[in-house]
Amino acid sequence: MADTFASLIEAFKNMGVSKAYGAPVQVGGEEVIPVALVSFGFGGGGEAGPDGASGGGGGGMVLPLGVYRNVGGQVSFRPNTVMALFCLVPVISVVGAAVRKAIRAAKA
């Protein structure tokens, strides 16, 4: 079990900014750097009983947010439109709920 935990620690040391920003790539005469939202987690547990049951699990996700473009020294960010719309869904839902409550309160 200790070897497994040590290997998990080593694997997660490599996660972070290096996984959120990809290696620069030359595309059509311009340099692009892919950008992503990287999230991961894991957990485990055990029971101090006669059978000593234990378990664990983990998971992660990567959402491609867009790319940084470097054209002639000018750097700009170009978002992934589909992912931007996907990320706005919770914001729009909360604003819609707040407006609905405000209208109901104004009518009362």
Coordinates of N, CA, C and O in Angstrom, one line a residue:
M1 N 0.8 -1.2 0.0 CA 0.0 0.0 0.0 C 0.9 1.3 0.0 O 0.5 2.2 -0.6
A2 N 2.0 1.2 0.7 CA 2.9 2.4 0.8 C 3.5 2.7 -0.6 O 3.6 3.9 -0.9
D3 N 3.8 1.7 -1.4 CA 4.4 1.9 -2.7 C 3.3 2.5 -3.6 O 3.6 3.4 -4.4
T4 N 2.1 2.1 -3.5 CA 1.0 2.7 -4.3 C 0.8 4.2 -4.0 O 0.7 5.0 -4.8
F5 N 0.8 4.5 -2.7 CA 0.7 5.9 -2.2 C 1.8 6.7 -2.7 O 1.7 7.9 -3.2
A6 N 3.0 6.2 -2.6 CA 4.2 6.9 -3.1 C 4.2 7.2 -4.6 O 4.5 8.3 -5.0
S7 N 3.7 6.2 -5.3 CA 3.6 6.4 -6.8 C 2.5 7.5 -7.1 O 2.6 8.2 -8.1
L8 N 1.4 7.5 -6.3 CA 0.4 8.5 -6.5 C 1.0 9.9 -6.3 O 0.7 10.9 -7.0
I9 N 1.7 10.0 -5.2 CA 2.3 11.3 -4.9 C 3.3 11.8 -6.0 O 3.2 13.0 -6.4
E10 N 4.1 10.9 -6.5 CA 5.0 11.3 -7.6 C 4.2 11.7 -8.9 O 4.5 12.6 -9.6
A11 N 3.1 11.0 -9.2 CA 2.3 11.3 -10.3 C 1.6 12.7 -10.2 O 1.6 13.5 -11.1
F12 N 1.1 13.0 -9.0 CA 0.5 14.3 -8.8 C 1.5 15.5 -8.7 O 1.1 16.6 -8.8
K13 N 2.7 15.2 -8.4 CA 3.7 16.3 -8.4 C 3.9 16.9 -9.8 O 4.2 18.0 -10.0
N14 N 3.6 16.1 -10.8 CA 3.7 16.5 -12.2 C 2.5 17.3 -12.7 O 2.5 17.8 -13.8
M15 N 1.4 17.3 -11.9 CA 0.2 18.0 -12.3 C 0.4 19.5 -12.0 O 1.1 19.8 -11.1
G16 N -0.4 20.3 -12.6 CA -0.3 21.7 -12.3 C -0.3 22.6 -13.6 O -0.9 22.2 -14.6
V17 N 0.5 23.6 -13.5 CA 0.6 24.6 -14.6 C 1.1 23.9 -15.9 O 0.6 24.2 -17.0
S18 N 2.0 23.0 -15.8 CA 2.5 22.3 -17.0 C 1.4 21.5 -17.7 O 1.5 21.3 -18.9
K19 N 0.4 21.1 -17.0 CA -0.7 20.4 -17.6 C -1.8 21.3 -18.2 O -2.5 21.0 -19.1
A20 N -1.9 22.5 -17.6 CA -2.9 23.5 -18.0 C -2.5 24.2 -19.3 O -3.3 24.6 -20.1
Y21 N -1.2 24.4 -19.5 CA -0.6 25.0 -20.7 C 0.2 24.0 -21.4 O 1.1 23.4 -20.9
G22 N -0.2 23.8 -22.7 CA 0.5 22.8 -23.5 C 1.8 23.3 -24.1 O 2.1 24.5 -24.0
A23 N 2.5 22.5 -24.8 CA 3.7 22.9 -25.4 C 3.4 23.8 -26.6 O 2.4 23.5 -27.3
P24 N 4.2 24.8 -26.9 CA 4.0 25.7 -28.1 C 4.1 24.8 -29.3 O 4.9 24.0 -29.5
V25 N 3.1 25.2 -30.3 CA 3.1 24.4 -31.6 C 3.1 25.5 -32.7 O 2.4 26.5 -32.6
Q26 N 3.8 25.2 -33.8 CA 3.7 26.1 -34.9 C 2.6 25.7 -35.9 O 2.6 24.5 -36.3
V27 N 1.7 26.6 -36.1 CA 0.5 26.3 -37.0 C 0.4 27.4 -38.0 O 0.1 28.6 -37.6
G28 N 0.6 27.2 -39.3 CA 0.3 28.2 -40.3 C 1.2 29.5 -40.1 O 0.6 30.6 -40.3
G29 N 2.4 29.4 -39.6 CA 3.2 30.5 -39.5 C 3.0 31.3 -38.1 O 3.6 32.3 -37.9
E30 N 2.2 30.7 -37.3 CA 2.1 31.4 -36.0 C 2.2 30.3 -34.9 O 2.0 29.1 -35.1
E31 N 2.7 30.8 -33.7 CA 2.9 29.9 -32.6 C 1.6 30.0 -31.7 O 1.1 31.0 -31.4
V32 N 1.1 28.8 -31.4 CA 0.0 28.7 -30.5 C 0.3 27.8 -29.3 O 1.1 26.9 -29.4
I33 N -0.3 28.2 -28.1 CA -0.1 27.5 -26.9 C -1.5 27.1 -26.4 O -2.3 28.0 -26.0
P34 N -1.8 25.8 -26.4 CA -3.1 25.4 -25.9 C -3.3 25.6 -24.4 O -2.3 25.5 -23.6
V35 N -4.5 26.0 -24.0 CA -4.8 26.3 -22.6 C -6.0 25.5 -22.2 O -7.0 25.4 -22.9
A36 N -5.9 24.8 -21.0 CA -7.0 24.0 -20.5 C -7.2 24.2 -19.1 O -6.3 24.6 -18.3
L37 N -8.4 23.9 -18.6 CA -8.7 23.8 -17.2 C -8.5 22.4 -16.8 O -9.2 21.5 -17.3
V38 N -7.6 22.1 -15.8 CA -7.3 20.8 -15.4 C -7.8 20.6 -14.0 O -7.4 21.4 -13.1
S39 N -8.6 19.6 -13.7 CA -9.0 19.3 -12.3 C -8.9 17.8 -12.1 O -9.2 17.0 -12.9
F40 N -8.5 17.5 -10.9 CA -8.4 16.1 -10.5 C -8.5 15.9 -9.0 O -8.4 16.9 -8.3
G41 N -8.8 14.7 -8.6 CA -8.9 14.4 -7.2 C -8.9 12.9 -7.0 O -9.2 12.1 -7.9
F42 N -8.7 12.6 -5.7 CA -8.7 11.1 -5.4 C -9.0 11.1 -3.9 O -8.9 12.0 -3.2
G43 N -9.4 9.9 -3.5 CA -9.7 9.7 -2.1 C -9.6 8.2 -1.7 O -9.6 7.4 -2.6
G44 N -9.6 8.0 -0.5 CA -9.5 6.6 0.0 C -10.1 6.5 1.4 O -10.3 7.5 2.1
G45 N -10.3 5.3 1.8 CA -10.8 5.1 3.2 C -10.6 3.7 3.6 O -10.3 2.8 2.8
G46 N -10.8 3.5 4.9 CA -10.7 2.1 5.4 C -11.6 2.0 6.6 O -12.0 3.0 7.2
E47 N -11.8 0.8 7.0 CA -12.6 0.5 8.1 C -11.8 -0.3 9.1 O -11.3 -1.3 8.7
A48 N -11.8 0.2 10.3 CA -11.0 -0.6 11.3 C -11.9 -1.6 11.9 O -12.5 -1.5 13.0
G49 N -12.1 -2.7 11.2 CA -12.9 -3.8 11.7 C -12.2 -5.1 11.5 O -11.0 -5.2 11.1
P50 N -12.9 -6.2 11.8 CA -12.2 -7.5 11.6 C -11.8 -7.9 10.2 O -10.8 -8.5 10.0
D51 N -12.5 -7.4 9.2 CA -12.1 -7.7 7.8 C -11.2 -6.6 7.3 O -10.7 -6.8 6.2
G52 N -11.0 -5.5 7.9 CA -10.1 -4.5 7.4 C -10.4 -4.0 6.0 O -9.5 -3.8 5.2
A53 N -11.6 -3.7 5.7 CA -12.0 -3.3 4.4 C -11.5 -1.9 4.1 O -11.4 -1.1 4.9
S54 N -11.0 -1.7 2.8 CA -10.6 -0.4 2.4 C -10.9 -0.2 1.0 O -11.2 -1.1 0.3
G55 N -10.8 1.0 0.5 CA -11.1 1.3 -0.9 C -10.6 2.7 -1.3 O -10.1 3.5 -0.4
G56 N -10.7 3.0 -2.5 CA -10.2 4.3 -3.0 C -10.6 4.5 -4.4 O -11.2 3.6 -5.1
G57 N -10.5 5.7 -4.8 CA -10.8 6.0 -6.2 C -10.3 7.4 -6.6 O -9.8 8.2 -5.8
G58 N -10.5 7.7 -7.8 CA -10.0 9.0 -8.3 C -10.6 9.3 -9.7 O -11.2 8.5 -10.3
G59 N -10.3 10.6 -10.1 CA -10.8 11.0 -11.4 C -10.3 12.3 -11.7 O -9.7 13.0 -10.9
G60 N -10.6 12.7 -12.9 CA -10.2 14.1 -13.4 C -10.9 14.5 -14.6 O -11.6 13.7 -15.2
M61 N -10.7 15.7 -15.0 CA -11.3 16.2 -16.2 C -10.3 17.3 -16.8 O -9.6 18.0 -16.1
V62 N -10.4 17.5 -18.1 CA -9.7 18.5 -18.8 C -10.7 19.2 -19.7 O -11.3 18.6 -20.6
L63 N -10.8 20.5 -19.6 CA -11.7 21.3 -20.5 C -10.8 22.2 -21.3 O -10.1 23.1 -20.8
P64 N -10.8 22.1 -22.6 CA -10.0 22.9 -23.5 C -10.6 24.3 -23.6 O -11.7 24.6 -24.1
L65 N -9.9 25.3 -23.0 CA -10.4 26.7 -22.9 C -10.1 27.5 -24.1 O -10.8 28.4 -24.5
G66 N -9.0 27.3 -24.8 CA -8.6 28.0 -26.0 C -7.1 28.0 -26.2 O -6.4 27.1 -25.7
V67 N -6.6 29.0 -26.9 CA -5.1 29.0 -27.2 C -4.6 30.4 -27.1 O -5.4 31.4 -27.3
Y68 N -3.4 30.6 -26.7 CA -2.7 31.8 -26.9 C -2.0 31.8 -28.2 O -1.4 30.8 -28.6
R69 N -2.1 32.9 -29.0 CA -1.5 33.0 -30.3 C -0.4 34.1 -30.3 O -0.6 35.1 -29.7
N70 N 0.7 33.7 -30.9 CA 1.8 34.7 -31.0 C 2.1 34.9 -32.5 O 2.7 34.1 -33.1
V71 N 1.6 36.0 -33.0 CA 1.8 36.4 -34.4 C 2.6 37.6 -34.5 O 2.1 38.7 -34.1
G72 N 3.8 37.5 -34.9 CA 4.7 38.7 -35.1 C 4.9 39.4 -33.8 O 5.0 40.7 -33.8
G73 N 5.0 38.7 -32.7 CA 5.3 39.4 -31.4 C 4.0 39.9 -30.7 O 4.1 40.3 -29.5
Q74 N 2.9 39.8 -31.3 CA 1.6 40.2 -30.7 C 0.9 38.9 -30.1 O 0.6 38.0 -30.9
V75 N 0.7 38.9 -28.8 CA 0.1 37.7 -28.2 C -1.3 38.0 -27.9 O -1.6 39.1 -27.3
S76 N -2.2 37.1 -28.2 CA -3.6 37.3 -27.9 C -4.2 35.9 -27.6 O -3.7 34.9 -27.9
F77 N -5.3 35.9 -26.8 CA -6.0 34.7 -26.4 C -7.2 34.5 -27.3 O -8.0 35.4 -27.5
R78 N -7.3 33.3 -27.8 CA -8.5 33.0 -28.6 C -9.3 31.9 -27.9 O -8.8 30.7 -27.8
P79 N -10.4 32.2 -27.3 CA -11.2 31.2 -26.5 C -11.8 30.1 -27.4 O -12.1 30.4 -28.6
N80 N -12.0 29.0 -26.8 CA -12.8 27.9 -27.4 C -14.3 28.3 -27.2 O -14.8 28.3 -26.1
T81 N -15.0 28.7 -28.3 CA -16.3 29.2 -28.1 C -17.3 28.2 -27.5 O -18.1 28.6 -26.7
V82 N -17.2 27.0 -27.9 CA -18.1 26.0 -27.4 C -17.9 25.8 -25.8 O -18.8 25.8 -25.1
M83 N -16.6 25.8 -25.4 CA -16.4 25.6 -24.0 C -16.7 26.9 -23.2 O -17.2 26.8 -22.1
A84 N -16.6 28.1 -23.8 CA -17.0 29.3 -23.2 C -18.5 29.3 -22.9 O -19.0 29.7 -21.8
L85 N -19.3 28.9 -23.9 CA -20.7 28.8 -23.7 C -21.1 27.8 -22.7 O -22.0 28.0 -21.9
F86 N -20.4 26.7 -22.7 CA -20.6 25.6 -21.7 C -20.4 26.1 -20.3 O -21.1 25.8 -19.4
C87 N -19.3 26.9 -20.1 CA -19.0 27.4 -18.8 C -19.9 28.5 -18.3 O -20.1 28.8 -17.1
L88 N -20.6 29.2 -19.3 CA -21.6 30.2 -18.9 C -22.9 29.7 -18.5 O -23.7 30.4 -17.9
V89 N -23.2 28.4 -18.7 CA -24.5 27.9 -18.4 C -24.8 28.1 -16.9 O -25.9 28.5 -16.6
P90 N -23.9 27.7 -16.0 CA -24.3 28.0 -14.5 C -24.5 29.4 -14.2 O -25.4 29.8 -13.4
V91 N -23.7 30.3 -14.8 CA -23.9 31.8 -14.5 C -25.3 32.2 -15.0 O -26.0 32.9 -14.3
I92 N -25.6 31.8 -16.2 CA -26.9 32.2 -16.8 C -28.1 31.7 -15.9 O -29.1 32.3 -15.7
S93 N -27.9 30.4 -15.5 CA -28.9 29.8 -14.6 C -29.1 30.6 -13.3 O -30.3 30.8 -12.9
V94 N -28.0 31.0 -12.7 CA -28.1 31.7 -11.4 C -28.7 33.1 -11.7 O -29.6 33.6 -10.9
V95 N -28.3 33.8 -12.7 CA -28.9 35.1 -13.0 C -30.4 35.0 -13.3 O -31.2 35.8 -12.8
G96 N -30.8 34.0 -14.1 CA -32.2 33.8 -14.4 C -33.0 33.5 -13.1 O -34.1 34.1 -13.0
A97 N -32.5 32.7 -12.2 CA -33.2 32.4 -11.0 C -33.3 33.7 -10.1 O -34.4 34.0 -9.5
A98 N -32.3 34.5 -10.1 CA -32.3 35.8 -9.3 C -33.3 36.7 -9.9 O -34.1 37.4 -9.2
V99 N -33.4 36.8 -11.2 CA -34.3 37.7 -11.9 C -35.8 37.2 -11.6 O -36.7 38.0 -11.3
R100 N -36.0 35.9 -11.7 CA -37.3 35.4 -11.4 C -37.7 35.7 -10.0 O -38.9 36.1 -9.8
K101 N -36.8 35.5 -9.0 CA -37.2 35.9 -7.6 C -37.5 37.4 -7.5 O -38.4 37.8 -6.7
A102 N -36.7 38.2 -8.1 CA -36.9 39.6 -8.0 C -38.3 40.0 -8.6 O -39.0 40.9 -8.0
I103 N -38.7 39.4 -9.7 CA -40.0 39.7 -10.3 C -41.1 39.3 -9.4 O -42.1 40.0 -9.2
R104 N -40.9 38.1 -8.8 CA -42.0 37.6 -7.9 C -42.1 38.5 -6.6 O -43.2 38.7 -6.1
A105 N -40.9 39.0 -6.1 CA -40.9 39.9 -5.0 C -41.6 41.2 -5.3 O -42.3 41.8 -4.5
A106 N -41.3 41.7 -6.5 CA -41.9 42.9 -7.0 C -43.4 42.9 -7.1 O -44.2 43.8 -6.9
K107 N -43.9 41.7 -7.5 CA -45.4 41.5 -7.7 C -46.1 41.4 -6.3 O -47.3 41.7 -6.2
A108 N -45.4 40.9 -5.3 CA -46.0 40.7 -4.0 C -46.2 42.0 -3.2 O -45.9 43.0 -3.5

